[in-house]
């Protein structure tokens, strides 16, 4: 790793772009060759790694990551064409609809209505927000 860091620090922009393009090509080839089981396994390992990294990041790092993510998303959306914009919005609507249909067919148990609002005394279910009855007083 130390040699890699030194090598990368010494490379110019053209070398960096070449290295990144080679990485992209190698990754594309590897993923095209993997089977469904390998893909699921890789994605699960990625999810675990991401969860571990995010669980260990400080509040400052967390806020910085979210800020960079927002900036990147804003840049992408500013650069997208009108038809790309429409496709993205339709895809979002389709995903929401599919999720709602999925949820509509799953049983949901509310449990007991045994939580009491400390402000007005109204009873609520466990998953209900505390502010639903009197807006927290």
Tab-separated table of N, CA, C and O in Angstrom:
chain	number	residue	atom	x	y	z
A	1	UNK	N	0.796	-1.210	0.000
A	1	UNK	CA	0.000	0.000	0.000
A	1	UNK	C	0.836	1.272	0.000
A	1	UNK	O	0.468	2.233	-0.618
A	2	UNK	N	1.983	1.269	0.689
A	2	UNK	CA	2.808	2.473	0.726
A	2	UNK	C	3.358	2.789	-0.649
A	2	UNK	O	3.381	3.946	-1.068
A	3	UNK	N	3.809	1.755	-1.365
A	3	UNK	CA	4.324	1.965	-2.719
A	3	UNK	C	3.224	2.488	-3.628
A	3	UNK	O	3.449	3.362	-4.462
A	4	UNK	N	2.022	1.976	-3.477
A	4	UNK	CA	0.904	2.439	-4.291
A	4	UNK	C	0.604	3.901	-4.017
A	4	UNK	O	0.393	4.674	-4.948
A	5	UNK	N	0.615	4.288	-2.749
A	5	UNK	CA	0.355	5.689	-2.402
A	5	UNK	C	1.439	6.592	-2.986
A	5	UNK	O	1.141	7.669	-3.511
A	6	UNK	N	2.683	6.143	-2.914
A	6	UNK	CA	3.783	6.930	-3.470
A	6	UNK	C	3.656	7.020	-4.991
A	6	UNK	O	3.867	8.083	-5.578
A	7	UNK	N	3.330	5.882	-5.631
A	7	UNK	CA	3.158	5.867	-7.084
A	7	UNK	C	2.046	6.816	-7.514
A	7	UNK	O	2.192	7.569	-8.470
A	8	UNK	N	0.958	6.777	-6.792
A	8	UNK	CA	-0.180	7.628	-7.165
A	8	UNK	C	0.129	9.101	-6.923
A	8	UNK	O	-0.328	9.955	-7.669
A	9	UNK	N	0.877	9.389	-5.885
A	9	UNK	CA	1.240	10.781	-5.615
A	9	UNK	C	2.158	11.325	-6.700
A	9	UNK	O	2.135	12.524	-6.995
A	10	UNK	N	2.949	10.437	-7.320
A	10	UNK	CA	3.911	10.867	-8.336
A	10	UNK	C	3.321	10.929	-9.741
A	10	UNK	O	3.907	11.527	-10.633
A	11	UNK	N	2.142	10.337	-9.962
A	11	UNK	CA	1.603	10.306	-11.320
A	11	UNK	C	0.996	11.648	-11.718
A	11	UNK	O	0.458	12.369	-10.885
A	12	UNK	N	1.083	11.965	-13.006
A	12	UNK	CA	0.464	13.197	-13.495
A	12	UNK	C	-0.989	12.894	-13.878
A	12	UNK	O	-1.449	11.759	-13.772
A	13	UNK	N	-1.712	13.905	-14.322
A	13	UNK	CA	-3.149	13.754	-14.608
A	13	UNK	C	-3.399	12.745	-15.718
A	13	UNK	O	-4.344	11.944	-15.637
A	14	UNK	N	-2.574	12.740	-16.755
A	14	UNK	CA	-2.759	11.785	-17.856
A	14	UNK	C	-2.549	10.353	-17.372
A	14	UNK	O	-3.322	9.448	-17.729
A	15	UNK	N	-1.547	10.136	-16.532
A	15	UNK	CA	-1.300	8.798	-15.978
A	15	UNK	C	-2.455	8.373	-15.070
A	15	UNK	O	-2.880	7.216	-15.089
A	16	UNK	N	-2.945	9.330	-14.300
A	16	UNK	CA	-4.071	9.038	-13.407
A	16	UNK	C	-5.296	8.631	-14.219
A	16	UNK	O	-5.960	7.643	-13.906
A	17	UNK	N	-5.610	9.391	-15.260
A	17	UNK	CA	-6.766	9.077	-16.096
A	17	UNK	C	-6.599	7.709	-16.762
A	17	UNK	O	-7.550	6.933	-16.855
A	18	UNK	N	-5.384	7.399	-17.222
A	18	UNK	CA	-5.114	6.101	-17.838
A	18	UNK	C	-5.328	4.970	-16.828
A	18	UNK	O	-5.958	3.958	-17.129
A	19	UNK	N	-4.794	5.158	-15.602
A	19	UNK	CA	-4.959	4.143	-14.554
A	19	UNK	C	-6.425	3.929	-14.231
A	19	UNK	O	-6.910	2.797	-14.135
A	20	UNK	N	-7.175	5.019	-14.094
A	20	UNK	CA	-8.594	4.908	-13.775
A	20	UNK	C	-9.373	4.216	-14.895
A	20	UNK	O	-10.258	3.401	-14.634
A	21	UNK	N	-9.031	4.526	-16.144
A	21	UNK	CA	-9.711	3.874	-17.267
A	21	UNK	C	-9.407	2.384	-17.292
A	21	UNK	O	-10.292	1.566	-17.542
A	22	UNK	N	-8.163	2.007	-17.021
A	22	UNK	CA	-7.795	0.586	-16.959
A	22	UNK	C	-8.556	-0.114	-15.829
A	22	UNK	O	-9.018	-1.246	-15.993
A	23	UNK	N	-8.698	0.564	-14.698
A	23	UNK	CA	-9.471	0.006	-13.576
A	23	UNK	C	-10.931	-0.199	-13.974
A	23	UNK	O	-11.528	-1.228	-13.664
A	24	UNK	N	-11.506	0.788	-14.670
A	24	UNK	CA	-12.902	0.672	-15.101
A	24	UNK	C	-13.084	-0.504	-16.047
A	24	UNK	O	-14.039	-1.280	-15.920
A	25	UNK	N	-12.167	-0.649	-17.006
A	25	UNK	CA	-12.258	-1.752	-17.966
A	25	UNK	C	-12.120	-3.106	-17.271
A	25	UNK	O	-12.872	-4.042	-17.557
A	26	UNK	N	-11.154	-3.221	-16.363
A	26	UNK	CA	-10.940	-4.470	-15.646
A	26	UNK	C	-12.165	-4.820	-14.799
A	26	UNK	O	-12.616	-5.969	-14.781
A	27	UNK	N	-12.728	-3.831	-14.132
A	27	UNK	CA	-13.913	-4.064	-13.311
A	27	UNK	C	-15.096	-4.491	-14.181
A	27	UNK	O	-15.832	-5.414	-13.831
A	28	UNK	N	-15.278	-3.829	-15.332
A	28	UNK	CA	-16.373	-4.188	-16.234
A	28	UNK	C	-16.226	-5.629	-16.729
A	28	UNK	O	-17.211	-6.376	-16.790
A	29	UNK	N	-15.009	-6.024	-17.074
A	29	UNK	CA	-14.764	-7.405	-17.526
A	29	UNK	C	-15.055	-8.403	-16.405
A	29	UNK	O	-15.698	-9.429	-16.643
A	30	UNK	N	-14.576	-8.106	-15.218
A	30	UNK	CA	-14.796	-9.005	-14.084
A	30	UNK	C	-16.288	-9.168	-13.794
A	30	UNK	O	-16.771	-10.274	-13.560
A	31	UNK	N	-16.998	-8.067	-13.824
A	31	UNK	CA	-18.436	-8.138	-13.510
A	31	UNK	C	-19.232	-8.812	-14.614
A	31	UNK	O	-20.220	-9.473	-14.341
A	32	UNK	N	-18.801	-8.650	-15.856
A	32	UNK	CA	-19.485	-9.320	-16.963
A	32	UNK	C	-19.301	-10.832	-16.871
A	32	UNK	O	-20.177	-11.595	-17.302
A	33	UNK	N	-18.194	-11.270	-16.289
A	33	UNK	CA	-17.892	-12.697	-16.202
A	33	UNK	C	-18.480	-13.365	-14.957
A	33	UNK	O	-18.536	-14.592	-14.892
A	34	UNK	N	-18.917	-12.589	-13.980
A	34	UNK	CA	-19.396	-13.200	-12.743
A	34	UNK	C	-20.824	-13.710	-12.901
A	34	UNK	O	-21.625	-13.152	-13.641
A	35	UNK	N	-21.130	-14.793	-12.190
A	35	UNK	CA	-22.471	-15.354	-12.188
A	35	UNK	C	-23.355	-14.648	-11.180
A	35	UNK	O	-22.898	-13.783	-10.424
A	36	UNK	N	-24.614	-15.051	-11.147
A	36	UNK	CA	-25.575	-14.415	-10.241
A	36	UNK	C	-25.184	-14.609	-8.778
A	36	UNK	O	-25.264	-13.681	-7.976
A	37	UNK	N	-24.733	-15.811	-8.424
A	37	UNK	CA	-24.335	-16.076	-7.034
A	37	UNK	C	-23.130	-15.233	-6.649
A	37	UNK	O	-23.084	-14.678	-5.541
A	38	UNK	N	-22.165	-15.114	-7.563
A	38	UNK	CA	-20.988	-14.283	-7.291
A	38	UNK	C	-21.381	-12.817	-7.147
A	38	UNK	O	-20.866	-12.104	-6.283
A	39	UNK	N	-22.299	-12.369	-7.991
A	39	UNK	CA	-22.767	-10.980	-7.937
A	39	UNK	C	-23.436	-10.690	-6.588
A	39	UNK	O	-23.150	-9.679	-5.941
A	40	UNK	N	-24.314	-11.594	-6.161
A	40	UNK	CA	-24.998	-11.407	-4.880
A	40	UNK	C	-23.991	-11.385	-3.730
A	40	UNK	O	-24.103	-10.562	-2.816
A	41	UNK	N	-23.019	-12.300	-3.790
A	41	UNK	CA	-22.007	-12.359	-2.740
A	41	UNK	C	-21.191	-11.057	-2.707
A	41	UNK	O	-20.949	-10.489	-1.633
A	42	UNK	N	-20.754	-10.584	-3.879
A	42	UNK	CA	-19.973	-9.343	-3.960
A	42	UNK	C	-20.775	-8.172	-3.408
A	42	UNK	O	-20.270	-7.354	-2.625
A	43	UNK	N	-22.043	-8.094	-3.800
A	43	UNK	CA	-22.872	-6.975	-3.340
A	43	UNK	C	-23.112	-7.038	-1.831
A	43	UNK	O	-23.148	-6.004	-1.160
A	44	UNK	N	-23.260	-8.242	-1.286
A	44	UNK	CA	-23.446	-8.378	0.151
A	44	UNK	C	-22.187	-7.939	0.900
A	44	UNK	O	-22.260	-7.239	1.908
A	45	UNK	N	-21.020	-8.345	0.394
A	45	UNK	CA	-19.758	-7.901	1.006
A	45	UNK	C	-19.624	-6.379	0.924
A	45	UNK	O	-19.177	-5.738	1.885
A	46	UNK	N	-20.022	-5.802	-0.207
A	46	UNK	CA	-19.986	-4.345	-0.362
A	46	UNK	C	-20.898	-3.668	0.656
A	46	UNK	O	-20.528	-2.662	1.272
A	47	UNK	N	-22.101	-4.219	0.832
A	47	UNK	CA	-23.045	-3.646	1.803
A	47	UNK	C	-22.474	-3.702	3.219
A	47	UNK	O	-22.568	-2.729	3.974
A	48	UNK	N	-21.888	-4.841	3.579
A	48	UNK	CA	-21.306	-4.996	4.913
A	48	UNK	C	-20.155	-4.008	5.116
A	48	UNK	O	-20.060	-3.357	6.158
A	49	UNK	N	-19.300	-3.896	4.113
A	49	UNK	CA	-18.156	-2.982	4.209
A	49	UNK	C	-18.627	-1.535	4.356
A	49	UNK	O	-18.116	-0.784	5.204
A	50	UNK	N	-19.621	-1.152	3.551
A	50	UNK	CA	-20.155	0.211	3.622
A	50	UNK	C	-20.773	0.473	4.992
A	50	UNK	O	-20.547	1.537	5.589
A	51	UNK	N	-21.529	-0.490	5.504
A	51	UNK	CA	-22.156	-0.316	6.821
A	51	UNK	C	-21.100	-0.158	7.917
A	51	UNK	O	-21.241	0.696	8.807
A	52	UNK	N	-20.035	-0.954	7.834
A	52	UNK	CA	-18.959	-0.847	8.823
A	52	UNK	C	-18.271	0.509	8.745
A	52	UNK	O	-18.006	1.140	9.767
A	53	UNK	N	-17.984	0.953	7.535
A	53	UNK	CA	-17.318	2.248	7.358
A	53	UNK	C	-18.189	3.388	7.878
A	53	UNK	O	-17.707	4.288	8.575
A	54	UNK	N	-19.465	3.343	7.553
A	54	UNK	CA	-20.356	4.428	7.980
A	54	UNK	C	-20.596	4.412	9.473
A	54	UNK	O	-20.750	5.459	10.095
A	55	UNK	N	-20.616	3.217	10.065
A	55	UNK	CA	-20.808	3.118	11.522
A	55	UNK	C	-19.617	3.685	12.273
A	55	UNK	O	-19.766	4.208	13.378
A	56	UNK	N	-18.438	3.617	11.670
A	56	UNK	CA	-17.237	4.076	12.366
A	56	UNK	C	-16.866	5.522	12.045
A	56	UNK	O	-15.946	6.058	12.657
A	57	UNK	N	-17.577	6.167	11.116
A	57	UNK	CA	-17.188	7.531	10.758
A	57	UNK	C	-17.667	8.532	11.800
A	57	UNK	O	-18.711	8.366	12.418
A	58	UNK	N	-16.889	9.576	11.989
A	58	UNK	CA	-17.244	10.624	12.946
A	58	UNK	C	-18.366	11.480	12.363
A	58	UNK	O	-18.679	11.404	11.175
A	59	UNK	N	-18.938	12.311	13.199
A	59	UNK	CA	-20.020	13.210	12.753
A	59	UNK	C	-19.511	14.158	11.675
A	59	UNK	O	-20.195	14.433	10.700
A	60	UNK	N	-18.283	14.638	11.826
A	60	UNK	CA	-17.690	15.552	10.839
A	60	UNK	C	-17.537	14.860	9.494
A	60	UNK	O	-17.910	15.413	8.456
A	61	UNK	N	-17.008	13.651	9.521
A	61	UNK	CA	-16.829	12.884	8.279
A	61	UNK	C	-18.188	12.572	7.659
A	61	UNK	O	-18.379	12.675	6.443
A	62	UNK	N	-19.157	12.214	8.495
A	62	UNK	CA	-20.514	11.919	8.020
A	62	UNK	C	-21.115	13.126	7.302
A	62	UNK	O	-21.626	13.010	6.190
A	63	UNK	N	-21.024	14.282	7.932
A	63	UNK	CA	-21.596	15.491	7.333
A	63	UNK	C	-20.861	15.859	6.045
A	63	UNK	O	-21.482	16.276	5.067
A	64	UNK	N	-19.546	15.687	6.031
A	64	UNK	CA	-18.764	15.972	4.825
A	64	UNK	C	-19.178	15.031	3.688
A	64	UNK	O	-19.364	15.473	2.547
A	65	UNK	N	-19.330	13.731	4.005
A	65	UNK	CA	-19.726	12.759	2.983
A	65	UNK	C	-21.090	13.129	2.393
A	65	UNK	O	-21.284	13.096	1.170
A	66	UNK	N	-22.034	13.483	3.243
A	66	UNK	CA	-23.363	13.864	2.756
A	66	UNK	C	-23.311	15.133	1.911
A	66	UNK	O	-24.005	15.245	0.899
A	67	UNK	N	-22.476	16.088	2.330
A	67	UNK	CA	-22.345	17.335	1.569
A	67	UNK	C	-21.772	17.069	0.183
A	67	UNK	O	-22.278	17.585	-0.820
A	68	UNK	N	-20.724	16.253	0.104
A	68	UNK	CA	-20.126	15.905	-1.187
A	68	UNK	C	-21.141	15.166	-2.057
A	68	UNK	O	-21.254	15.427	-3.262
A	69	UNK	N	-21.897	14.275	-1.428
A	69	UNK	CA	-22.928	13.523	-2.163
A	69	UNK	C	-23.990	14.474	-2.731
A	69	UNK	O	-24.404	14.347	-3.882
A	70	UNK	N	-24.425	15.451	-1.939
A	70	UNK	CA	-25.419	16.428	-2.406
A	70	UNK	C	-24.874	17.260	-3.565
A	70	UNK	O	-25.574	17.518	-4.541
A	71	UNK	N	-23.619	17.681	-3.456
A	71	UNK	CA	-23.003	18.467	-4.529
A	71	UNK	C	-22.911	17.662	-5.817
A	71	UNK	O	-23.225	18.165	-6.896
A	72	UNK	N	-22.484	16.407	-5.697
A	72	UNK	CA	-22.356	15.538	-6.873
A	72	UNK	C	-23.719	15.322	-7.534
A	72	UNK	O	-23.861	15.404	-8.754
A	73	UNK	N	-24.734	15.094	-6.720
A	73	UNK	CA	-26.077	14.883	-7.254
A	73	UNK	C	-26.596	16.154	-7.929
A	73	UNK	O	-27.196	16.102	-9.001
A	74	UNK	N	-26.337	17.288	-7.321
A	74	UNK	CA	-26.763	18.558	-7.906
A	74	UNK	C	-26.093	18.792	-9.258
A	74	UNK	O	-26.750	19.221	-10.223
A	75	UNK	N	-24.802	18.492	-9.345
A	75	UNK	CA	-24.087	18.651	-10.608
A	75	UNK	C	-24.648	17.730	-11.685
A	75	UNK	O	-24.827	18.132	-12.830
A	76	UNK	N	-24.922	16.474	-11.306
A	76	UNK	CA	-25.482	15.528	-12.275
A	76	UNK	C	-26.851	15.986	-12.770
A	76	UNK	O	-27.149	15.918	-13.952
A	77	UNK	N	-27.671	16.451	-11.857
A	77	UNK	CA	-29.023	16.862	-12.249
A	77	UNK	C	-29.004	18.138	-13.083
A	77	UNK	O	-29.825	18.315	-13.962
A	78	UNK	N	-28.073	19.030	-12.803
A	78	UNK	CA	-27.936	20.247	-13.597
A	78	UNK	C	-27.517	19.904	-15.018
A	78	UNK	O	-27.963	20.538	-15.980
A	79	UNK	N	-26.677	18.882	-15.161
A	79	UNK	CA	-26.146	18.507	-16.476
A	79	UNK	C	-27.080	17.609	-17.278
A	79	UNK	O	-26.888	17.448	-18.485
A	80	UNK	N	-28.112	17.034	-16.647
A	80	UNK	CA	-28.946	16.087	-17.372
A	80	UNK	C	-29.895	16.804	-18.341
A	80	UNK	O	-30.375	17.904	-18.077
A	81	UNK	N	-30.142	16.151	-19.446
A	81	UNK	CA	-31.046	16.693	-20.467
A	81	UNK	C	-32.490	16.507	-20.006
A	81	UNK	O	-32.781	15.751	-19.074
A	82	UNK	N	-33.410	17.185	-20.683
A	82	UNK	CA	-34.824	17.129	-20.308
A	82	UNK	C	-35.370	15.704	-20.377
A	82	UNK	O	-36.124	15.279	-19.495
A	83	UNK	N	-34.984	14.953	-21.425
A	83	UNK	CA	-35.498	13.591	-21.531
A	83	UNK	C	-34.914	12.690	-20.437
A	83	UNK	O	-35.602	11.813	-19.909
A	84	UNK	N	-33.653	12.930	-20.048
A	84	UNK	CA	-33.063	12.176	-18.941
A	84	UNK	C	-33.789	12.504	-17.638
A	84	UNK	O	-34.033	11.625	-16.808
A	85	UNK	N	-34.132	13.780	-17.470
A	85	UNK	CA	-34.867	14.232	-16.287
A	85	UNK	C	-36.211	13.506	-16.205
A	85	UNK	O	-36.579	12.975	-15.160
A	86	UNK	N	-36.927	13.480	-17.321
A	86	UNK	CA	-38.227	12.800	-17.353
A	86	UNK	C	-38.091	11.310	-17.059
A	86	UNK	O	-38.883	10.747	-16.299
A	87	UNK	N	-37.081	10.674	-17.642
A	87	UNK	CA	-36.859	9.245	-17.392
A	87	UNK	C	-36.567	8.985	-15.918
A	87	UNK	O	-37.080	8.029	-15.325
A	88	UNK	N	-35.748	9.842	-15.308
A	88	UNK	CA	-35.416	9.673	-13.891
A	88	UNK	C	-36.657	9.811	-13.025
A	88	UNK	O	-36.904	8.997	-12.124
A	89	UNK	N	-37.476	10.823	-13.307
A	89	UNK	CA	-38.686	11.026	-12.504
A	89	UNK	C	-39.682	9.888	-12.679
A	89	UNK	O	-40.306	9.442	-11.714
A	90	UNK	N	-39.825	9.390	-13.910
A	90	UNK	CA	-40.729	8.258	-14.147
A	90	UNK	C	-40.227	7.004	-13.440
A	90	UNK	O	-41.017	6.244	-12.875
A	91	UNK	N	-38.914	6.788	-13.463
A	91	UNK	CA	-38.344	5.626	-12.776
A	91	UNK	C	-38.573	5.726	-11.267
A	91	UNK	O	-38.913	4.737	-10.613
A	92	UNK	N	-38.425	6.941	-10.718
A	92	UNK	CA	-38.681	7.131	-9.285
A	92	UNK	C	-40.142	6.840	-8.965
A	92	UNK	O	-40.451	6.181	-7.979
A	93	UNK	N	-41.035	7.338	-9.797
A	93	UNK	CA	-42.464	7.113	-9.574
A	93	UNK	C	-42.794	5.621	-9.657
A	93	UNK	O	-43.579	5.101	-8.854
A	94	UNK	N	-42.182	4.936	-10.616
A	94	UNK	CA	-42.404	3.489	-10.755
A	94	UNK	C	-41.920	2.748	-9.512
A	94	UNK	O	-42.595	1.845	-9.014
A	95	UNK	N	-40.734	3.128	-8.999
A	95	UNK	CA	-40.210	2.468	-7.796
A	95	UNK	C	-41.118	2.724	-6.595
A	95	UNK	O	-41.380	1.824	-5.805
A	96	UNK	N	-41.601	3.957	-6.460
A	96	UNK	CA	-42.521	4.267	-5.354
A	96	UNK	C	-43.806	3.460	-5.464
A	96	UNK	O	-44.292	2.909	-4.475
A	97	UNK	N	-44.359	3.405	-6.668
A	97	UNK	CA	-45.593	2.648	-6.883
A	97	UNK	C	-45.375	1.177	-6.556
A	97	UNK	O	-46.176	0.562	-5.858
A	98	UNK	N	-44.275	0.614	-7.051
A	98	UNK	CA	-43.981	-0.796	-6.779
A	98	UNK	C	-43.827	-1.044	-5.288
A	98	UNK	O	-44.295	-2.059	-4.762
A	99	UNK	N	-43.156	-0.127	-4.595
A	99	UNK	CA	-42.970	-0.284	-3.151
A	99	UNK	C	-44.293	-0.196	-2.411
A	99	UNK	O	-44.555	-0.964	-1.486
A	100	UNK	N	-45.157	0.724	-2.822
A	100	UNK	CA	-46.475	0.839	-2.189
A	100	UNK	C	-47.311	-0.415	-2.423
A	100	UNK	O	-47.998	-0.895	-1.518
A	101	UNK	N	-47.251	-0.947	-3.633
A	101	UNK	CA	-47.984	-2.179	-3.929
A	101	UNK	C	-47.438	-3.336	-3.096
A	101	UNK	O	-48.202	-4.160	-2.583
A	102	UNK	N	-46.131	-3.374	-2.949
A	102	UNK	CA	-45.513	-4.416	-2.131
A	102	UNK	C	-45.963	-4.294	-0.679
A	102	UNK	O	-46.325	-5.281	-0.040
A	103	UNK	N	-45.953	-3.070	-0.174
A	103	UNK	CA	-46.368	-2.851	1.216
A	103	UNK	C	-47.851	-3.140	1.415
A	103	UNK	O	-48.250	-3.622	2.474
A	104	UNK	N	-48.658	-2.854	0.408
A	104	UNK	CA	-50.101	-3.068	0.523
A	104	UNK	C	-50.439	-4.543	0.683
A	104	UNK	O	-51.483	-4.881	1.242
A	105	UNK	N	-49.566	-5.404	0.212
A	105	UNK	CA	-49.835	-6.836	0.284
A	105	UNK	C	-49.126	-7.518	1.454
A	105	UNK	O	-49.171	-8.724	1.588
A	106	UNK	N	-48.478	-6.735	2.296
A	106	UNK	CA	-47.825	-7.299	3.477
A	106	UNK	C	-48.678	-6.995	4.701
A	106	UNK	O	-49.109	-5.863	4.902
A	107	UNK	N	-48.901	-8.001	5.529
A	107	UNK	CA	-49.659	-7.709	6.752
A	107	UNK	C	-48.818	-6.849	7.696
A	107	UNK	O	-47.602	-6.997	7.763
A	108	UNK	N	-49.476	-5.947	8.364
A	108	UNK	CA	-48.797	-5.106	9.339
A	108	UNK	C	-49.529	-5.208	10.659
A	108	UNK	O	-50.741	-5.017	10.724
A	109	UNK	N	-48.801	-5.516	11.692
A	109	UNK	CA	-49.397	-5.630	13.017
A	109	UNK	C	-49.045	-4.367	13.791
A	109	UNK	O	-47.874	-4.056	13.981
A	110	UNK	N	-50.060	-3.645	14.190
A	110	UNK	CA	-49.835	-2.400	14.913
A	110	UNK	C	-49.422	-2.637	16.355
A	110	UNK	O	-48.796	-1.788	16.973
A	111	UNK	N	-49.776	-3.787	16.890
A	111	UNK	CA	-49.466	-4.053	18.292
A	111	UNK	C	-50.484	-3.388	19.195
A	111	UNK	O	-51.570	-2.995	18.775
A	112	UNK	N	-50.100	-3.272	20.431
A	112	UNK	CA	-51.028	-2.676	21.404
A	112	UNK	C	-50.926	-1.168	21.386
A	112	UNK	O	-49.881	-0.603	21.158
A	113	UNK	N	-52.040	-0.536	21.640
A	113	UNK	CA	-52.075	0.921	21.756
A	113	UNK	C	-51.861	1.238	23.234
A	113	UNK	O	-52.790	1.507	23.977
A	114	UNK	N	-50.579	1.194	23.636
A	114	UNK	CA	-50.302	1.356	25.057
A	114	UNK	C	-49.268	2.448	25.351
A	114	UNK	O	-48.820	2.592	26.483
A	115	UNK	N	-48.919	3.236	24.369
A	115	UNK	CA	-48.027	4.379	24.598
A	115	UNK	C	-48.888	5.588	24.925
A	115	UNK	O	-49.856	5.869	24.235
A	116	UNK	N	-48.507	6.296	25.936
A	116	UNK	CA	-49.289	7.460	26.332
A	116	UNK	C	-48.482	8.728	26.103
A	116	UNK	O	-47.313	8.814	26.465
A	117	UNK	N	-49.113	9.712	25.478
A	117	UNK	CA	-48.465	11.000	25.232
A	117	UNK	C	-48.228	11.694	26.574
A	117	UNK	O	-49.161	11.845	27.376
A	118	UNK	N	-47.000	12.135	26.834
A	118	UNK	CA	-46.732	12.804	28.110
A	118	UNK	C	-47.364	14.188	28.201
A	118	UNK	O	-47.473	14.752	29.285
A	119	UNK	N	-47.803	14.738	27.066
A	119	UNK	CA	-48.374	16.093	27.065
A	119	UNK	C	-49.887	16.091	27.229
A	119	UNK	O	-50.426	16.842	28.039
A	120	UNK	N	-50.572	15.236	26.442
A	120	UNK	CA	-52.036	15.288	26.480
A	120	UNK	C	-52.661	13.988	26.968
A	120	UNK	O	-53.872	13.923	27.162
A	121	UNK	N	-51.857	12.949	27.154
A	121	UNK	CA	-52.376	11.688	27.685
A	121	UNK	C	-53.009	10.781	26.649
A	121	UNK	O	-53.501	9.708	26.989
A	122	UNK	N	-53.021	11.174	25.371
A	122	UNK	CA	-53.623	10.334	24.325
A	122	UNK	C	-52.840	9.039	24.179
A	122	UNK	O	-51.624	9.010	24.351
A	123	UNK	N	-53.562	7.964	23.868
A	123	UNK	CA	-52.912	6.682	23.633
A	123	UNK	C	-52.505	6.580	22.169
A	123	UNK	O	-53.207	7.058	21.276
A	124	UNK	N	-51.368	5.950	21.926
A	124	UNK	CA	-50.891	5.758	20.560
A	124	UNK	C	-50.184	4.419	20.460
A	124	UNK	O	-49.839	3.810	21.457
A	125	UNK	N	-49.966	3.965	19.214
A	125	UNK	CA	-49.233	2.728	18.978
A	125	UNK	C	-47.738	2.988	19.103
A	125	UNK	O	-47.270	4.125	18.998
A	126	UNK	N	-46.990	1.930	19.242
A	126	UNK	CA	-45.550	2.017	19.442
A	126	UNK	C	-44.839	2.741	18.299
A	126	UNK	O	-43.942	3.541	18.526
A	127	UNK	N	-45.232	2.462	17.064
A	127	UNK	CA	-44.556	3.062	15.909
A	127	UNK	C	-45.063	4.456	15.548
A	127	UNK	O	-44.532	5.084	14.651
A	128	UNK	N	-46.084	4.924	16.235
A	128	UNK	CA	-46.628	6.249	15.944
A	128	UNK	C	-45.713	7.330	16.525
A	128	UNK	O	-45.231	7.196	17.644
A	129	UNK	N	-45.479	8.407	15.795
A	129	UNK	CA	-44.649	9.479	16.353
A	129	UNK	C	-45.330	10.133	17.554
A	129	UNK	O	-46.548	10.234	17.618
A	130	UNK	N	-44.521	10.576	18.505
A	130	UNK	CA	-45.051	11.165	19.727
A	130	UNK	C	-45.826	12.443	19.462
A	130	UNK	O	-46.717	12.811	20.208
A	131	UNK	N	-45.506	13.123	18.378
A	131	UNK	CA	-46.124	14.416	18.132
A	131	UNK	C	-47.429	14.329	17.342
A	131	UNK	O	-48.010	15.346	17.007
A	132	UNK	N	-47.934	13.149	17.074
A	132	UNK	CA	-49.081	13.014	16.181
A	132	UNK	C	-50.387	13.539	16.791
A	132	UNK	O	-51.261	14.026	16.096
A	133	UNK	N	-50.497	13.470	18.104
A	133	UNK	CA	-51.764	13.867	18.718
A	133	UNK	C	-51.847	15.375	19.001
A	133	UNK	O	-52.813	16.023	18.640
A	134	UNK	N	-50.834	15.916	19.668
A	134	UNK	CA	-50.905	17.323	20.088
A	134	UNK	C	-49.662	18.105	19.682
A	134	UNK	O	-49.422	19.182	20.242
A	135	UNK	N	-48.900	17.575	18.778
A	135	UNK	CA	-47.647	18.229	18.332
A	135	UNK	C	-46.711	18.512	19.501
A	135	UNK	O	-46.170	19.602	19.630
A	136	UNK	N	-46.597	17.513	20.388
A	136	UNK	CA	-45.725	17.586	21.566
A	136	UNK	C	-46.059	18.767	22.485
A	136	UNK	O	-45.187	19.469	22.973
A	137	UNK	N	-47.353	18.951	22.686
A	137	UNK	CA	-47.797	19.986	23.599
A	137	UNK	C	-48.086	21.271	22.906
A	137	UNK	O	-48.447	22.251	23.478
